[in-house]
Amino acid sequence: MKAARFLKGVEVLDLMGNVEPIDVSREPLYEVRGRLIEAGLAEAAMLEPDRPADAVLLCEACNWAAKSVSEEFYELKGPAVDSAAALDCQSGWDGNVFYLHAEGVGVACFHDPFGQIQSEGVWPHPWSGVRRQDLAFLAIKSPALRRLLDLATRPDATLKASHVYRAAVRLAS
């Protein structure tokens, strides 16, 4: 019995040696993911903060959670958006709005009235007209909705907002 526990311990230590350390610049995204899970969005556990598309989804869910779950999420919004912008996301400002784009999820936008987002850059594309913020939680749960949001909000959008909204209603029910 003791030998089996010892060997199991050695196996765990071997596995731990293969674990990548968390990039501290992504810490806000990991924090957002943890808080979303605590708030009941279990599907957030499937998101990887080091992947640009997942980082955009986490930022958008953080922003929506600040409005619909707890204002405490606002504290994480700026640092999370900055972390996502540091990945391979196209990002930048247009007026008082910061845009994040990642392949597979499209473009999310963030108003920043309190100057929490420190990232720089200029967003050269017009807004898609798709109001996607309240779809943030559903987008985490639904790969189909993520694909539609991508097609409707990326700079070379090929889908209309009305298609996204109709699909979201069907997916939510």
PDB file of C-alpha atoms in Angstrom:
ATOM      1  CA  MET A   1       0.000   0.000   0.000  1.00  0.00           C
ATOM      2  CA  LYS A   2       2.780   2.434   0.946  1.00  0.00           C
ATOM      3  CA  ALA A   3       4.683   1.588  -2.237  1.00  0.00           C
ATOM      4  CA  ALA A   4       1.612   2.310  -4.360  1.00  0.00           C
ATOM      5  CA  ARG A   5       1.132   5.712  -2.697  1.00  0.00           C
ATOM      6  CA  PHE A   6       4.836   6.462  -3.144  1.00  0.00           C
ATOM      7  CA  LEU A   7       4.738   5.554  -6.842  1.00  0.00           C
ATOM      8  CA  LYS A   8       1.572   7.615  -7.283  1.00  0.00           C
ATOM      9  CA  GLY A   9       3.409  10.559  -5.677  1.00  0.00           C
ATOM     10  CA  VAL A  10       6.355  10.145  -8.046  1.00  0.00           C
ATOM     11  CA  GLU A  11       3.919  10.075 -10.979  1.00  0.00           C
ATOM     12  CA  VAL A  12       2.298  13.332  -9.796  1.00  0.00           C
ATOM     13  CA  LEU A  13       5.696  14.986  -9.381  1.00  0.00           C
ATOM     14  CA  ASP A  14       6.662  13.904 -12.902  1.00  0.00           C
ATOM     15  CA  LEU A  15       3.453  15.408 -14.272  1.00  0.00           C
ATOM     16  CA  MET A  16       4.018  18.630 -12.337  1.00  0.00           C
ATOM     17  CA  GLY A  17       7.411  19.001 -13.994  1.00  0.00           C
ATOM     18  CA  ASN A  18       5.638  19.315 -17.359  1.00  0.00           C
ATOM     19  CA  VAL A  19       3.348  22.158 -16.275  1.00  0.00           C
ATOM     20  CA  GLU A  20       4.045  25.539 -17.835  1.00  0.00           C
ATOM     21  CA  PRO A  21       4.208  28.431 -15.373  1.00  0.00           C
ATOM     22  CA  ILE A  22       1.469  31.047 -15.709  1.00  0.00           C
ATOM     23  CA  ASP A  23       2.600  34.130 -17.607  1.00  0.00           C
ATOM     24  CA  VAL A  24       2.115  36.925 -15.052  1.00  0.00           C
ATOM     25  CA  SER A  25       1.071  39.318 -17.811  1.00  0.00           C
ATOM     26  CA  ARG A  26      -1.980  37.064 -18.281  1.00  0.00           C
ATOM     27  CA  GLU A  27      -2.818  37.000 -14.570  1.00  0.00           C
ATOM     28  CA  PRO A  28      -5.850  39.316 -14.914  1.00  0.00           C
ATOM     29  CA  LEU A  29      -7.341  36.956 -17.509  1.00  0.00           C
ATOM     30  CA  TYR A  30      -6.847  33.963 -15.203  1.00  0.00           C
ATOM     31  CA  GLU A  31      -8.490  35.973 -12.415  1.00  0.00           C
ATOM     32  CA  VAL A  32     -11.451  36.814 -14.655  1.00  0.00           C
ATOM     33  CA  ARG A  33     -11.819  33.154 -15.598  1.00  0.00           C
ATOM     34  CA  GLY A  34     -11.797  32.115 -11.938  1.00  0.00           C
ATOM     35  CA  ARG A  35     -14.359  34.718 -10.938  1.00  0.00           C
ATOM     36  CA  LEU A  36     -16.648  33.800 -13.821  1.00  0.00           C
ATOM     37  CA  ILE A  37     -16.533  30.168 -12.711  1.00  0.00           C
ATOM     38  CA  GLU A  38     -17.297  31.224  -9.121  1.00  0.00           C
ATOM     39  CA  ALA A  39     -20.230  33.268 -10.440  1.00  0.00           C
ATOM     40  CA  GLY A  40     -21.704  30.142 -12.041  1.00  0.00           C
ATOM     41  CA  LEU A  41     -20.356  30.243 -15.603  1.00  0.00           C
ATOM     42  CA  ALA A  42     -18.701  26.809 -15.454  1.00  0.00           C
ATOM     43  CA  GLU A  43     -17.968  26.843 -19.205  1.00  0.00           C
ATOM     44  CA  ALA A  44     -15.350  29.553 -18.606  1.00  0.00           C
ATOM     45  CA  ALA A  45     -13.092  26.767 -17.314  1.00  0.00           C
ATOM     46  CA  MET A  46     -12.654  25.635 -20.923  1.00  0.00           C
ATOM     47  CA  LEU A  47     -11.112  28.978 -21.965  1.00  0.00           C
ATOM     48  CA  GLU A  48      -7.338  29.402 -22.133  1.00  0.00           C
ATOM     49  CA  PRO A  49      -6.249  32.966 -21.301  1.00  0.00           C
ATOM     50  CA  ASP A  50      -3.129  32.541 -23.456  1.00  0.00           C
ATOM     51  CA  ARG A  51      -5.190  32.046 -26.633  1.00  0.00           C
ATOM     52  CA  PRO A  52      -6.217  35.341 -28.271  1.00  0.00           C
ATOM     53  CA  ALA A  53      -9.797  34.261 -29.053  1.00  0.00           C
ATOM     54  CA  ASP A  54     -10.353  33.005 -25.505  1.00  0.00           C
ATOM     55  CA  ALA A  55      -8.807  36.172 -24.068  1.00  0.00           C
ATOM     56  CA  VAL A  56     -11.284  38.305 -26.038  1.00  0.00           C
ATOM     57  CA  LEU A  57     -14.180  36.152 -24.784  1.00  0.00           C
ATOM     58  CA  LEU A  58     -12.950  36.509 -21.196  1.00  0.00           C
ATOM     59  CA  CYS A  59     -12.702  40.300 -21.519  1.00  0.00           C
ATOM     60  CA  GLU A  60     -16.166  40.579 -22.970  1.00  0.00           C
ATOM     61  CA  ALA A  61     -17.610  38.295 -20.275  1.00  0.00           C
ATOM     62  CA  CYS A  62     -15.828  40.353 -17.602  1.00  0.00           C
ATOM     63  CA  ASN A  63     -17.395  43.518 -18.976  1.00  0.00           C
ATOM     64  CA  TRP A  64     -20.865  41.942 -19.062  1.00  0.00           C
ATOM     65  CA  ALA A  65     -20.419  40.416 -15.592  1.00  0.00           C
ATOM     66  CA  ALA A  66     -19.620  43.887 -14.232  1.00  0.00           C
ATOM     67  CA  LYS A  67     -23.054  44.991 -15.412  1.00  0.00           C
ATOM     68  CA  SER A  68     -25.048  41.844 -14.651  1.00  0.00           C
ATOM     69  CA  VAL A  69     -23.309  39.997 -11.792  1.00  0.00           C
ATOM     70  CA  SER A  70     -21.145  42.304  -9.673  1.00  0.00           C
ATOM     71  CA  GLU A  71     -19.514  45.687 -10.130  1.00  0.00           C
ATOM     72  CA  GLU A  72     -16.325  44.124  -8.732  1.00  0.00           C
ATOM     73  CA  PHE A  73     -15.638  42.832 -12.250  1.00  0.00           C
ATOM     74  CA  TYR A  74     -14.971  46.441 -13.318  1.00  0.00           C
ATOM     75  CA  GLU A  75     -11.706  46.303 -11.346  1.00  0.00           C
ATOM     76  CA  LEU A  76     -10.481  43.539 -13.653  1.00  0.00           C
ATOM     77  CA  LYS A  77     -11.760  44.982 -16.938  1.00  0.00           C
ATOM     78  CA  GLY A  78      -8.849  47.317 -17.765  1.00  0.00           C
ATOM     79  CA  PRO A  79      -6.032  44.918 -16.815  1.00  0.00           C
ATOM     80  CA  ALA A  80      -7.782  42.032 -18.611  1.00  0.00           C
ATOM     81  CA  VAL A  81      -8.219  44.050 -21.816  1.00  0.00           C
ATOM     82  CA  ASP A  82      -4.574  45.148 -21.641  1.00  0.00           C
ATOM     83  CA  SER A  83      -3.496  41.511 -21.235  1.00  0.00           C
ATOM     84  CA  ALA A  84      -5.558  40.453 -24.243  1.00  0.00           C
ATOM     85  CA  ALA A  85      -4.210  43.335 -26.336  1.00  0.00           C
ATOM     86  CA  ALA A  86      -0.673  42.131 -25.587  1.00  0.00           C
ATOM     87  CA  LEU A  87      -1.483  38.813 -27.291  1.00  0.00           C
ATOM     88  CA  ASP A  88      -1.764  38.445 -31.056  1.00  0.00           C
ATOM     89  CA  CYS A  89      -5.031  40.388 -31.067  1.00  0.00           C
ATOM     90  CA  GLN A  90      -5.560  43.290 -33.402  1.00  0.00           C
ATOM     91  CA  SER A  91      -6.513  46.156 -31.122  1.00  0.00           C
ATOM     92  CA  GLY A  92      -6.737  49.898 -30.808  1.00  0.00           C
ATOM     93  CA  TRP A  93      -8.777  52.977 -29.983  1.00  0.00           C
ATOM     94  CA  ASP A  94     -11.458  54.736 -31.965  1.00  0.00           C
ATOM     95  CA  GLY A  95     -12.672  57.671 -29.891  1.00  0.00           C
ATOM     96  CA  ASN A  96     -13.428  56.500 -26.357  1.00  0.00           C
ATOM     97  CA  VAL A  97     -13.859  52.881 -27.410  1.00  0.00           C
ATOM     98  CA  PHE A  98     -11.156  50.205 -27.373  1.00  0.00           C
ATOM     99  CA  TYR A  99     -11.484  47.339 -29.850  1.00  0.00           C
ATOM    100  CA  LEU A 100     -10.093  43.795 -29.592  1.00  0.00           C
ATOM    101  CA  HIS A 101     -10.165  41.367 -32.520  1.00  0.00           C
ATOM    102  CA  ALA A 102      -9.186  37.711 -32.563  1.00  0.00           C
ATOM    103  CA  GLU A 103      -9.766  35.211 -35.326  1.00  0.00           C
ATOM    104  CA  GLY A 104     -12.701  32.966 -34.513  1.00  0.00           C
ATOM    105  CA  VAL A 105     -14.590  35.372 -32.218  1.00  0.00           C
ATOM    106  CA  GLY A 106     -14.573  38.644 -34.128  1.00  0.00           C
ATOM    107  CA  VAL A 107     -14.341  42.137 -32.683  1.00  0.00           C
ATOM    108  CA  ALA A 108     -15.394  43.125 -29.177  1.00  0.00           C
ATOM    109  CA  CYS A 109     -15.464  46.747 -28.076  1.00  0.00           C
ATOM    110  CA  PHE A 110     -15.076  48.328 -24.655  1.00  0.00           C
ATOM    111  CA  HIS A 111     -16.042  51.787 -23.475  1.00  0.00           C
ATOM    112  CA  ASP A 112     -13.543  53.137 -20.975  1.00  0.00           C
ATOM    113  CA  PRO A 113     -14.923  56.247 -19.251  1.00  0.00           C
ATOM    114  CA  PHE A 114     -12.507  55.936 -16.313  1.00  0.00           C
ATOM    115  CA  GLY A 115      -9.257  55.411 -18.236  1.00  0.00           C
ATOM    116  CA  GLN A 116      -8.592  51.886 -16.971  1.00  0.00           C
ATOM    117  CA  ILE A 117      -7.381  50.510 -20.308  1.00  0.00           C
ATOM    118  CA  GLN A 118      -3.739  51.472 -20.784  1.00  0.00           C
ATOM    119  CA  SER A 119      -3.126  49.888 -24.192  1.00  0.00           C
ATOM    120  CA  GLU A 120      -2.423  52.112 -27.159  1.00  0.00           C
ATOM    121  CA  GLY A 121      -2.991  51.968 -30.876  1.00  0.00           C
ATOM    122  CA  VAL A 122      -5.590  53.143 -33.356  1.00  0.00           C
ATOM    123  CA  TRP A 123      -8.542  51.078 -34.585  1.00  0.00           C
ATOM    124  CA  PRO A 124      -8.822  51.729 -38.335  1.00  0.00           C
ATOM    125  CA  HIS A 125     -12.136  49.961 -38.992  1.00  0.00           C
ATOM    126  CA  PRO A 126     -15.741  51.119 -38.544  1.00  0.00           C
ATOM    127  CA  TRP A 127     -17.904  49.567 -35.828  1.00  0.00           C
ATOM    128  CA  SER A 128     -19.834  46.565 -37.153  1.00  0.00           C
ATOM    129  CA  GLY A 129     -23.119  47.670 -35.611  1.00  0.00           C
ATOM    130  CA  VAL A 130     -23.463  44.357 -33.769  1.00  0.00           C
ATOM    131  CA  ARG A 131     -24.369  44.763 -30.102  1.00  0.00           C
ATOM    132  CA  ARG A 132     -22.733  41.659 -28.713  1.00  0.00           C
ATOM    133  CA  GLN A 133     -21.964  42.459 -25.091  1.00  0.00           C
ATOM    134  CA  ASP A 134     -25.095  40.840 -23.646  1.00  0.00           C
ATOM    135  CA  LEU A 135     -24.259  37.706 -25.647  1.00  0.00           C
ATOM    136  CA  ALA A 136     -20.910  37.286 -23.853  1.00  0.00           C
ATOM    137  CA  PHE A 137     -21.928  34.397 -21.585  1.00  0.00           C
ATOM    138  CA  LEU A 138     -23.745  32.581 -24.376  1.00  0.00           C
ATOM    139  CA  ALA A 139     -20.719  33.036 -26.667  1.00  0.00           C
ATOM    140  CA  ILE A 140     -18.555  31.207 -24.134  1.00  0.00           C
ATOM    141  CA  LYS A 141     -21.017  28.310 -24.158  1.00  0.00           C
ATOM    142  CA  SER A 142     -21.672  28.163 -27.905  1.00  0.00           C
ATOM    143  CA  PRO A 143     -19.040  27.636 -30.614  1.00  0.00           C
ATOM    144  CA  ALA A 144     -21.789  28.286 -33.187  1.00  0.00           C
ATOM    145  CA  LEU A 145     -22.487  31.741 -31.768  1.00  0.00           C
ATOM    146  CA  ARG A 146     -18.759  32.523 -31.634  1.00  0.00           C
ATOM    147  CA  ARG A 147     -18.533  31.727 -35.344  1.00  0.00           C
ATOM    148  CA  LEU A 148     -21.510  33.958 -36.148  1.00  0.00           C
ATOM    149  CA  LEU A 149     -20.074  36.803 -34.068  1.00  0.00           C
ATOM    150  CA  ASP A 150     -16.796  36.404 -35.926  1.00  0.00           C
ATOM    151  CA  LEU A 151     -18.498  36.580 -39.327  1.00  0.00           C
ATOM    152  CA  ALA A 152     -20.583  39.607 -38.311  1.00  0.00           C
ATOM    153  CA  THR A 153     -18.014  41.716 -36.460  1.00  0.00           C
ATOM    154  CA  ARG A 154     -14.593  41.175 -38.005  1.00  0.00           C
ATOM    155  CA  PRO A 155     -13.252  43.968 -40.218  1.00  0.00           C
ATOM    156  CA  ASP A 156     -14.313  42.146 -43.405  1.00  0.00           C
ATOM    157  CA  ALA A 157     -17.725  41.147 -41.999  1.00  0.00           C
ATOM    158  CA  THR A 158     -19.924  38.978 -44.202  1.00  0.00           C
ATOM    159  CA  LEU A 159     -22.955  38.563 -41.950  1.00  0.00           C
ATOM    160  CA  LYS A 160     -25.600  41.026 -40.753  1.00  0.00           C
ATOM    161  CA  ALA A 161     -26.372  41.717 -37.110  1.00  0.00           C
ATOM    162  CA  SER A 162     -29.945  40.475 -37.521  1.00  0.00           C
ATOM    163  CA  HIS A 163     -28.655  36.990 -38.370  1.00  0.00           C
ATOM    164  CA  VAL A 164     -26.637  36.919 -35.152  1.00  0.00           C
ATOM    165  CA  TYR A 165     -29.566  38.058 -33.023  1.00  0.00           C
ATOM    166  CA  ARG A 166     -31.969  35.496 -34.511  1.00  0.00           C
ATOM    167  CA  ALA A 167     -29.467  32.695 -33.970  1.00  0.00           C
ATOM    168  CA  ALA A 168     -28.769  33.852 -30.406  1.00  0.00           C
ATOM    169  CA  VAL A 169     -32.470  33.656 -29.564  1.00  0.00           C
ATOM    170  CA  ARG A 170     -32.602  30.080 -30.861  1.00  0.00           C
ATOM    171  CA  LEU A 171     -29.400  29.094 -29.056  1.00  0.00           C
ATOM    172  CA  ALA A 172     -30.545  30.605 -25.765  1.00  0.00           C
ATOM    173  CA  SER A 173     -33.820  28.676 -25.703  1.00  0.00           C
TER     174      SER A 173
END
